[in-house]
Structure formats: structure tokens, C-alpha cells
mmCIF file of C-alpha atoms in Angstrom:
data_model
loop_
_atom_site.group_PDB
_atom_site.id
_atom_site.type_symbol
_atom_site.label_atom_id
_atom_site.label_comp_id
_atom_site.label_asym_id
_atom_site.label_seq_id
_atom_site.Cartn_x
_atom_site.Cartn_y
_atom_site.Cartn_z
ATOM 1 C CA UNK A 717 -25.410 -0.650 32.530
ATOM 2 C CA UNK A 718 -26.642 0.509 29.193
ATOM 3 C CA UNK A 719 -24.759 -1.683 27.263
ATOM 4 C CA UNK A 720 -22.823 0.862 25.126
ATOM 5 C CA UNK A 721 -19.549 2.183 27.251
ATOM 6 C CA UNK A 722 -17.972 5.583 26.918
ATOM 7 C CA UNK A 723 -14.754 6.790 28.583
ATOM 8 C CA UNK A 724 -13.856 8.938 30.039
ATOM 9 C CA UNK A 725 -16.663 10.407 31.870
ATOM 10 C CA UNK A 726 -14.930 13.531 32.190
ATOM 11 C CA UNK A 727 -12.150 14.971 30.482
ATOM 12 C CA UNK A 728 -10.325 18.899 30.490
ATOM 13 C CA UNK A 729 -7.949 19.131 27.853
ATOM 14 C CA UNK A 730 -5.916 21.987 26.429
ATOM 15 C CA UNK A 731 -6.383 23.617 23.050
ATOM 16 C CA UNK A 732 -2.891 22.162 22.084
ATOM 17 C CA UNK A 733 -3.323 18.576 23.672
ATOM 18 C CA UNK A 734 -4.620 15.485 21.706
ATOM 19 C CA UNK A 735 -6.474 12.905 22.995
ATOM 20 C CA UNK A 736 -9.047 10.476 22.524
ATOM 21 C CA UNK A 737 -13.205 9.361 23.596
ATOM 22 C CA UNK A 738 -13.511 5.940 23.342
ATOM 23 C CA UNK A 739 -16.911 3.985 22.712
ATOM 24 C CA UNK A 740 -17.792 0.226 23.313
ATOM 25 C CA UNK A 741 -20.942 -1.068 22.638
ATOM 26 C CA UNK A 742 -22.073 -5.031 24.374
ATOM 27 C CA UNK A 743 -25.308 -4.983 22.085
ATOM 28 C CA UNK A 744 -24.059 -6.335 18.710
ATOM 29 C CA UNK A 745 -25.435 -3.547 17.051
ATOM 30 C CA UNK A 746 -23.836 -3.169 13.732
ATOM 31 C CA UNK A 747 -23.851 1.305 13.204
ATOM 32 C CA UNK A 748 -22.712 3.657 15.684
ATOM 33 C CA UNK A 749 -22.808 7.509 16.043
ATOM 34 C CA UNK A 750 -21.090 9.860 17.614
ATOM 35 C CA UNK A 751 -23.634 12.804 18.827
ATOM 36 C CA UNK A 752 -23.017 16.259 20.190
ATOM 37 C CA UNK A 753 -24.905 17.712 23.016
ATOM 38 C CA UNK A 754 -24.164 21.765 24.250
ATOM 39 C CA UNK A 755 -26.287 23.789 26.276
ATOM 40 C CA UNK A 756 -29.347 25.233 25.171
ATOM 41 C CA UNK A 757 -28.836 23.497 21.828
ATOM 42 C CA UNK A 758 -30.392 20.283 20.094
ATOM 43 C CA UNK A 759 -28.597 16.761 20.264
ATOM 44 C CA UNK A 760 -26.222 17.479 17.000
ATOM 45 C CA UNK A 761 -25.342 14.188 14.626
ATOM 46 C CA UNK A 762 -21.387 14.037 14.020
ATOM 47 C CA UNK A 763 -20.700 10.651 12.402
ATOM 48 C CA UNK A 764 -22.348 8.079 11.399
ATOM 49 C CA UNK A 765 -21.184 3.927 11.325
ATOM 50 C CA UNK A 766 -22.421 1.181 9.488
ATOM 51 C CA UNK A 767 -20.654 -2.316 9.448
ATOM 52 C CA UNK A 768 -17.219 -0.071 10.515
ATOM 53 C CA UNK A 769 -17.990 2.104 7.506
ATOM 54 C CA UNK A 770 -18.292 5.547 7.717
ATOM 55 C CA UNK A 771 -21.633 6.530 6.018
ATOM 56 C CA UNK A 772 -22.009 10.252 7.042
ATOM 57 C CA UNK A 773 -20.249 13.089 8.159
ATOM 58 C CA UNK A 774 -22.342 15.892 9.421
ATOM 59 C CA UNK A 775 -19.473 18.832 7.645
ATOM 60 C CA UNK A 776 -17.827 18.107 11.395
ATOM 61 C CA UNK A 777 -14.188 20.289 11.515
ATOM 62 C CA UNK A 778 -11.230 18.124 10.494
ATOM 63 C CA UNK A 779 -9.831 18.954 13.872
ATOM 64 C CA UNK A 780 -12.400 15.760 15.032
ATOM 65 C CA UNK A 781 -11.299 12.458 13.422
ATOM 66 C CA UNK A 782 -13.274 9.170 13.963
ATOM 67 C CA UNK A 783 -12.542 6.201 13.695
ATOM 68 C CA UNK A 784 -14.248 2.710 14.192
ATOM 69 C CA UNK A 785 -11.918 -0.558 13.799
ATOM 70 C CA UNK A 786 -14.863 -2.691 14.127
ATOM 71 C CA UNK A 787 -18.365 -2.530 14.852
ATOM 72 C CA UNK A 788 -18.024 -3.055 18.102
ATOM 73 C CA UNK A 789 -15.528 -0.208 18.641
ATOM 74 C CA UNK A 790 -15.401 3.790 17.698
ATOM 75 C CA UNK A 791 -13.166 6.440 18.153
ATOM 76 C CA UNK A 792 -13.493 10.523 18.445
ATOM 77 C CA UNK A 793 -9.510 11.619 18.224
ATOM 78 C CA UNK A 794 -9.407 14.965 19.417
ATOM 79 C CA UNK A 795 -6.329 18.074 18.265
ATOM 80 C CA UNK A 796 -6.133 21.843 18.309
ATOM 81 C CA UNK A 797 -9.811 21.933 19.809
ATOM 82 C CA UNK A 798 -11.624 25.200 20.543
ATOM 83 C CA UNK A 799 -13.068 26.306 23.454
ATOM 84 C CA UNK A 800 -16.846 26.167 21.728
ATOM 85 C CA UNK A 801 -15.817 22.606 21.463
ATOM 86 C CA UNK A 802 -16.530 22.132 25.658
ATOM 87 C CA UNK A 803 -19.591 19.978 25.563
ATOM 88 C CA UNK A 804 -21.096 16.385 26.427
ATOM 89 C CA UNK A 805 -20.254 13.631 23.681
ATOM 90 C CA UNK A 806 -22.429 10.898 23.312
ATOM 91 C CA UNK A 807 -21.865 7.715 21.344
ATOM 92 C CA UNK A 808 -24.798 5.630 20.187
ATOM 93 C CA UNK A 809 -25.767 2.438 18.555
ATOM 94 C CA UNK A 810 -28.633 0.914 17.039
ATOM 95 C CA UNK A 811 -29.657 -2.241 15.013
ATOM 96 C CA UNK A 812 -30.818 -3.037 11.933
ATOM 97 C CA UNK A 813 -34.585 -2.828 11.787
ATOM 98 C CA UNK A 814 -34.943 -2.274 15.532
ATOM 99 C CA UNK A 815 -38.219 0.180 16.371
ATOM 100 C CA UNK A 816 -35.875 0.905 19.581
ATOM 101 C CA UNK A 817 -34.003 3.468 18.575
ATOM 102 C CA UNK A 818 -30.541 4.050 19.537
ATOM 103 C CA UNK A 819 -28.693 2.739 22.827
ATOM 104 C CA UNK A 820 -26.785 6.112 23.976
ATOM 105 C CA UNK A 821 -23.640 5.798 26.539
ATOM 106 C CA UNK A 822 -23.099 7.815 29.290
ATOM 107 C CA UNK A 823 -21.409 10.266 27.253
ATOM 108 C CA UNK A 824 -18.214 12.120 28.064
ATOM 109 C CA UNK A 825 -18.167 15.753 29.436
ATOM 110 C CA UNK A 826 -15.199 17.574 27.591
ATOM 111 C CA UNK A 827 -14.324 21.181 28.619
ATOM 112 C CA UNK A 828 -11.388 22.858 26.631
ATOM 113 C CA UNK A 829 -9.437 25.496 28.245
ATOM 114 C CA UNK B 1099 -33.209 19.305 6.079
ATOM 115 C CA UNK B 1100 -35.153 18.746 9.061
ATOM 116 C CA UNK B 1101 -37.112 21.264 11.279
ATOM 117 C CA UNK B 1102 -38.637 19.700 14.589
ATOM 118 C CA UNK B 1103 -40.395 21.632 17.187
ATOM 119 C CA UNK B 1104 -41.221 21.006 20.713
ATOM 120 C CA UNK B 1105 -41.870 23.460 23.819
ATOM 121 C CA UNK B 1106 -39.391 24.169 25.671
ATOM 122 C CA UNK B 1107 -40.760 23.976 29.252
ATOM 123 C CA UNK B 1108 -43.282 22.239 30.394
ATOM 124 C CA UNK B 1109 -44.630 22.265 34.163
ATOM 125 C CA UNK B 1110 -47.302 19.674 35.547
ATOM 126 C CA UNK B 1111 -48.094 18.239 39.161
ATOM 127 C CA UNK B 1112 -47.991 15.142 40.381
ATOM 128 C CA UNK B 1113 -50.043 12.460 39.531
ATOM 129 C CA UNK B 1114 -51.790 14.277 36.605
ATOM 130 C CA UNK B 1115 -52.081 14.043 32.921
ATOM 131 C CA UNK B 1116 -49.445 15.966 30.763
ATOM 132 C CA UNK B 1117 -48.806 15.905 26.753
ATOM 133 C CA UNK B 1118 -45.655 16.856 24.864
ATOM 134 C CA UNK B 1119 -45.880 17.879 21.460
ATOM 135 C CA UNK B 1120 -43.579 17.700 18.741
ATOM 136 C CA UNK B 1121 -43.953 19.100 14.724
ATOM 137 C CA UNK B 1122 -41.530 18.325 12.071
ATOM 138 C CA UNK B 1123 -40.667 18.925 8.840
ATOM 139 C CA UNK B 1124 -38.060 16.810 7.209
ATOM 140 C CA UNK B 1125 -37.178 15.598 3.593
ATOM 141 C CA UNK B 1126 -37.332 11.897 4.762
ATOM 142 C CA UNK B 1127 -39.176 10.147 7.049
ATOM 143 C CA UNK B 1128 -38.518 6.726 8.413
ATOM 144 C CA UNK B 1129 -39.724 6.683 12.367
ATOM 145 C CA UNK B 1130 -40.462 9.100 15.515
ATOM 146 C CA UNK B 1131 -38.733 8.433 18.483
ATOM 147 C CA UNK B 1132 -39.191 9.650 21.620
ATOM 148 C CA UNK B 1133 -36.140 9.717 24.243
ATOM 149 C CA UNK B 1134 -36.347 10.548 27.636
ATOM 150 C CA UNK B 1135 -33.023 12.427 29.650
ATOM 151 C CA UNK B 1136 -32.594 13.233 33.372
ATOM 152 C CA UNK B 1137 -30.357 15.983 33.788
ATOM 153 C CA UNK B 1138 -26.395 14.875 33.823
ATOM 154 C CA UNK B 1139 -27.508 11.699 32.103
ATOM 155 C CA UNK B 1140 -27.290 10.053 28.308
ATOM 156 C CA UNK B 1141 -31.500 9.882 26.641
ATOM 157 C CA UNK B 1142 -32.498 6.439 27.105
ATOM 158 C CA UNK B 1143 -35.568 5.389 24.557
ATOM 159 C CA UNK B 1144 -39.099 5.857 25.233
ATOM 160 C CA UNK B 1145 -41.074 4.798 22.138
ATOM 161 C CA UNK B 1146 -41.439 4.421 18.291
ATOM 162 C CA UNK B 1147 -43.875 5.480 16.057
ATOM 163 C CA UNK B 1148 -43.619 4.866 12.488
ATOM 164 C CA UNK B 1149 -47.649 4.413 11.373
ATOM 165 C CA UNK B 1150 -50.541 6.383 11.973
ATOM 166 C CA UNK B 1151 -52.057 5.959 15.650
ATOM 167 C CA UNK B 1152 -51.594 5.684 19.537
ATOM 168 C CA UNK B 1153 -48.772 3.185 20.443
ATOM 169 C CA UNK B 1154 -49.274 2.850 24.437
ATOM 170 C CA UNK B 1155 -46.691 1.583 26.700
ATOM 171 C CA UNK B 1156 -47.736 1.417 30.563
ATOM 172 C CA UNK B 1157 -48.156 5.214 31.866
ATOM 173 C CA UNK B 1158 -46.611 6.732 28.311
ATOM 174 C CA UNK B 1159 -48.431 6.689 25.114
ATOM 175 C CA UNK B 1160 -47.032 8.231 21.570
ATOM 176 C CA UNK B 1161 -49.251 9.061 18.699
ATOM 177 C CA UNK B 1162 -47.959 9.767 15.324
ATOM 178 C CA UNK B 1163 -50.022 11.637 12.377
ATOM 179 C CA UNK B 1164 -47.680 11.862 9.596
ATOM 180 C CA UNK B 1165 -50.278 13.914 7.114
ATOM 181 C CA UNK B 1166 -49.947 16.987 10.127
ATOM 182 C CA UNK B 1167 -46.098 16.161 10.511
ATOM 183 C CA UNK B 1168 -47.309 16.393 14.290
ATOM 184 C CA UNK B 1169 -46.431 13.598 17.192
ATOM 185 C CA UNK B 1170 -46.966 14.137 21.152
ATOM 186 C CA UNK B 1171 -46.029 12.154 24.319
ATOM 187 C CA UNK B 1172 -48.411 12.015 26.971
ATOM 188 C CA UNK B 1173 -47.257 11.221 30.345
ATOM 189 C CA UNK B 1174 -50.053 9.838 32.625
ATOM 190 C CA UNK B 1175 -50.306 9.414 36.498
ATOM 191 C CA UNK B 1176 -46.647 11.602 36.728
ATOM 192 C CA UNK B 1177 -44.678 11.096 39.418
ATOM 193 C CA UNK B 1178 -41.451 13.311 40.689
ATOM 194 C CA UNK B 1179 -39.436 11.220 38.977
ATOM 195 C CA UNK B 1180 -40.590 12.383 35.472
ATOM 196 C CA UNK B 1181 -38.854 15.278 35.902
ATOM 197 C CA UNK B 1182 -36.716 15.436 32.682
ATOM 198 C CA UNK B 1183 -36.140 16.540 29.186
ATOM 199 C CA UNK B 1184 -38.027 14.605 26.439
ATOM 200 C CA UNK B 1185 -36.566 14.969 23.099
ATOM 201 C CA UNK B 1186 -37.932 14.203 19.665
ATOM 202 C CA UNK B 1187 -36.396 12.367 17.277
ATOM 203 C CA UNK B 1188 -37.108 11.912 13.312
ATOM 204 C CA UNK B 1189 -35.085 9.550 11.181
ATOM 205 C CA UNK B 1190 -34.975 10.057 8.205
ATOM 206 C CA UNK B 1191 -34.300 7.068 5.886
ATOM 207 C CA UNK B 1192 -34.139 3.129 6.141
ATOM 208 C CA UNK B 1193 -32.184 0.993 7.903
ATOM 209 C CA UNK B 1194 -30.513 1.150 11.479
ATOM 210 C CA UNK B 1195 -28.141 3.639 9.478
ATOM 211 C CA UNK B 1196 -30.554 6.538 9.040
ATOM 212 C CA UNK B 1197 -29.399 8.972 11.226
ATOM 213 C CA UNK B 1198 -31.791 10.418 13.422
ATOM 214 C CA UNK B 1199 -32.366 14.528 13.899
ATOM 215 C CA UNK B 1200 -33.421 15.981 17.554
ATOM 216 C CA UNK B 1201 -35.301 18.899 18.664
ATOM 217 C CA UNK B 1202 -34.325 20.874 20.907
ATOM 218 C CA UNK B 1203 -36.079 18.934 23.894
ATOM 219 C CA UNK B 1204 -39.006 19.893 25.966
ATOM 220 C CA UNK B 1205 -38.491 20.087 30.210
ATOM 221 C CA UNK B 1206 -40.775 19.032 32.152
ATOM 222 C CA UNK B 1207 -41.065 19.922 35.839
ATOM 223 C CA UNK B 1208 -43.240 17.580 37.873
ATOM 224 C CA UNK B 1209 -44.181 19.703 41.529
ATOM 225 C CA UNK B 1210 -46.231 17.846 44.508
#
């Protein structure tokens, strides 16, 4: 248990579906990020939380909307996705002043078909 | 913008000495983390450098030198189960908001 929860694990979707990757983090962290991870490429920053407020968006398409009703809680709402869009999501949190780092989740494997 | 380098494969044998570097260039610098991730699994932390020096944690050690923008890992005594990819991570301002930027991750291959 890592302390920050991610579902689904898995999920295929279609390029017309919508749906939704939920994050919870047991920590009381107070900012959480949502990270992108594809093959043979670097961990990419999405979004960015602090105290529920978004601080950063990393020029992320519109067709990926987050949201985060509290600081315990984000969202990554999903629509019209691409297929270059298959690829593990992580969510993250981290504390103020920590020398920790962040706390990822187990992330959640999304292929689009 | 950030630019962080590491190897990209690594190979070593059991119970010997192996180090990881990592060079970066970024417009603000605020920490070095290094993360550790088994394949099929989320990085989990390894250590934290934000000063000048060796910070040594059981069989890892990290050392930072932020004049060189240079950091390396060094894995001692490795075992099997080090097989993984070690990523590098620079953040970039202050406070637990700074966002943090990876490289591209180095694997490792521990044989008997």
C-alpha cells in the first residue's frame, strides 16, 4: 500500500467514449500531479495541485480535463482521446517541505482503440 | 526548460559496485531526486539531494554537485532484485508545488 490509490488499474476505452482515472491519496499531502509515462519516453508532468488549486498545466490537450475537489481527491476526465494517448497514468503527491519526493500510485494503464 | 541526462542501460553483476549518472540543465533548481521503478510498477523514492555532498542511505548513496549540474546513484553490494529503471528527477522551484522534471531513466540489469 503506497498510500496514494489510483483506479482503475487498467482501462481500454474507445476514441468516442468518456470516462474517468480517479486518484486518492491517505498521506495528507496537500499538491497532487497527474504524470504521463509512454514507452521509450521520460515521465511527462500534466497537472499540477496545490491546496485543490490548479497551479500548472503542462499545454496538456483540452481533450484531458482535471479536476481535484479537495486535496485529498483528483480527477483525469477523459473524451475524444487518440490512440497516442494509450499509456500508463500516474498520480502523485507530495508535502510541503518534504526531502521525500513524491508518493506515486500504481498508475492506470489506458490503451485507446 | 530542463535538460537531464542519464544512460540508458546499464548492466552490472551481482553483488558488485555500480554508479548511475545523471546531468542537468534547468532554469531552476530546488532538489535531485532519485526514484527507483520495477518494470509494470509506479517509481517509489530513493533519495534527495539538495546541497553539495554524499547523502548515504544503507546500500544506496546520492551525491549532488550543483556547480557541474552532475548527480549519480551508486548501488553497492547489488542483488537481482535491483534490476530496474532509476530515474532522475530535478525540481525546479520551492515548495511541495514545484513540479519535478524526469529523465528518461537509466536500466539496470543485475546478472549472477
Amino acid at each position: 500500500e503506497t498510500g496514494v490509490t489510483q483506479t482503475p488499474r487498467h482501462l481500454v476505452m474507445g476514441m468516442t467514449n468518456k470516462k474517468s482515472l480517479k486518484c486518492e491519496q491517505h498521506l495528507g499531502h496537500n499538491a497532487m500531479y497527474w504524470y504521463k509515462q509512454s514507452a521509450k519516453k521520460p515521465l511527462e508532468l500534466m497537472f499540477v495541485y496545490n491546496f485543490k488549486e490548479q497551479t500548472e498545466n503542462n499545454s496538456v490537450p483540452s481533450r484531458f480535463s482535471p479536476e481535484c475537489p479537495n486535496s485529498s481527491h483528483l480527477f483525469l476526465h477523459l473524451h475524444t482521446l487518440q490512440p497516442e494517448d494509450s499509456a500508463l497514468y500516474l498520480c502523485a503527491s507530495s508535502q510541503e517541505g518534504a526531502n521525500y519526493g513524491y508518493t506515486f500510485g500504481s498508475g492506470t494503464r489506458l490503451t485507446v482503440v | 526548460g530542463q535538460n537531464i541526462g542519464q544512460p540508458t542501460e546499464m548492466t552490472a553483476t551481482e553483488g558488485a559496485i555500480v554508479q548511475i549518472n545523471c546531468t542537468y540543465q534547468t532554469s531552476g533548481f530546488n532538489g535531485l531526486f532519485w526514484y527507483q521503478q520495477h518494470a509494470g510498477e509506479a517509481p517509489t523514492f530513493l533519495s534527495y539531494n539538495v546541497l553539495d555532498g554524499l547523502e548515504e542511505k544503507g546500500r544506496f548513496s546520492s551525491f549532488l554537485s550543483r556547480s557541474k549540474g552532475y548527480s549519480y546513484l551508486l548501488l553497492k553490494e547489488l542483488q537481482m532484485k535491483d534490476s530496474a529503471s532509476y530515474l532522475c528527477a530535478v525540481r525546479d522551484q520551492r515548495g511541495n508545488a514545484g513540479k519535478s522534471t524526469f529523465g528518461d531513466g537509466t536500466t539496470l540489469t543485475v546478472k549472477p
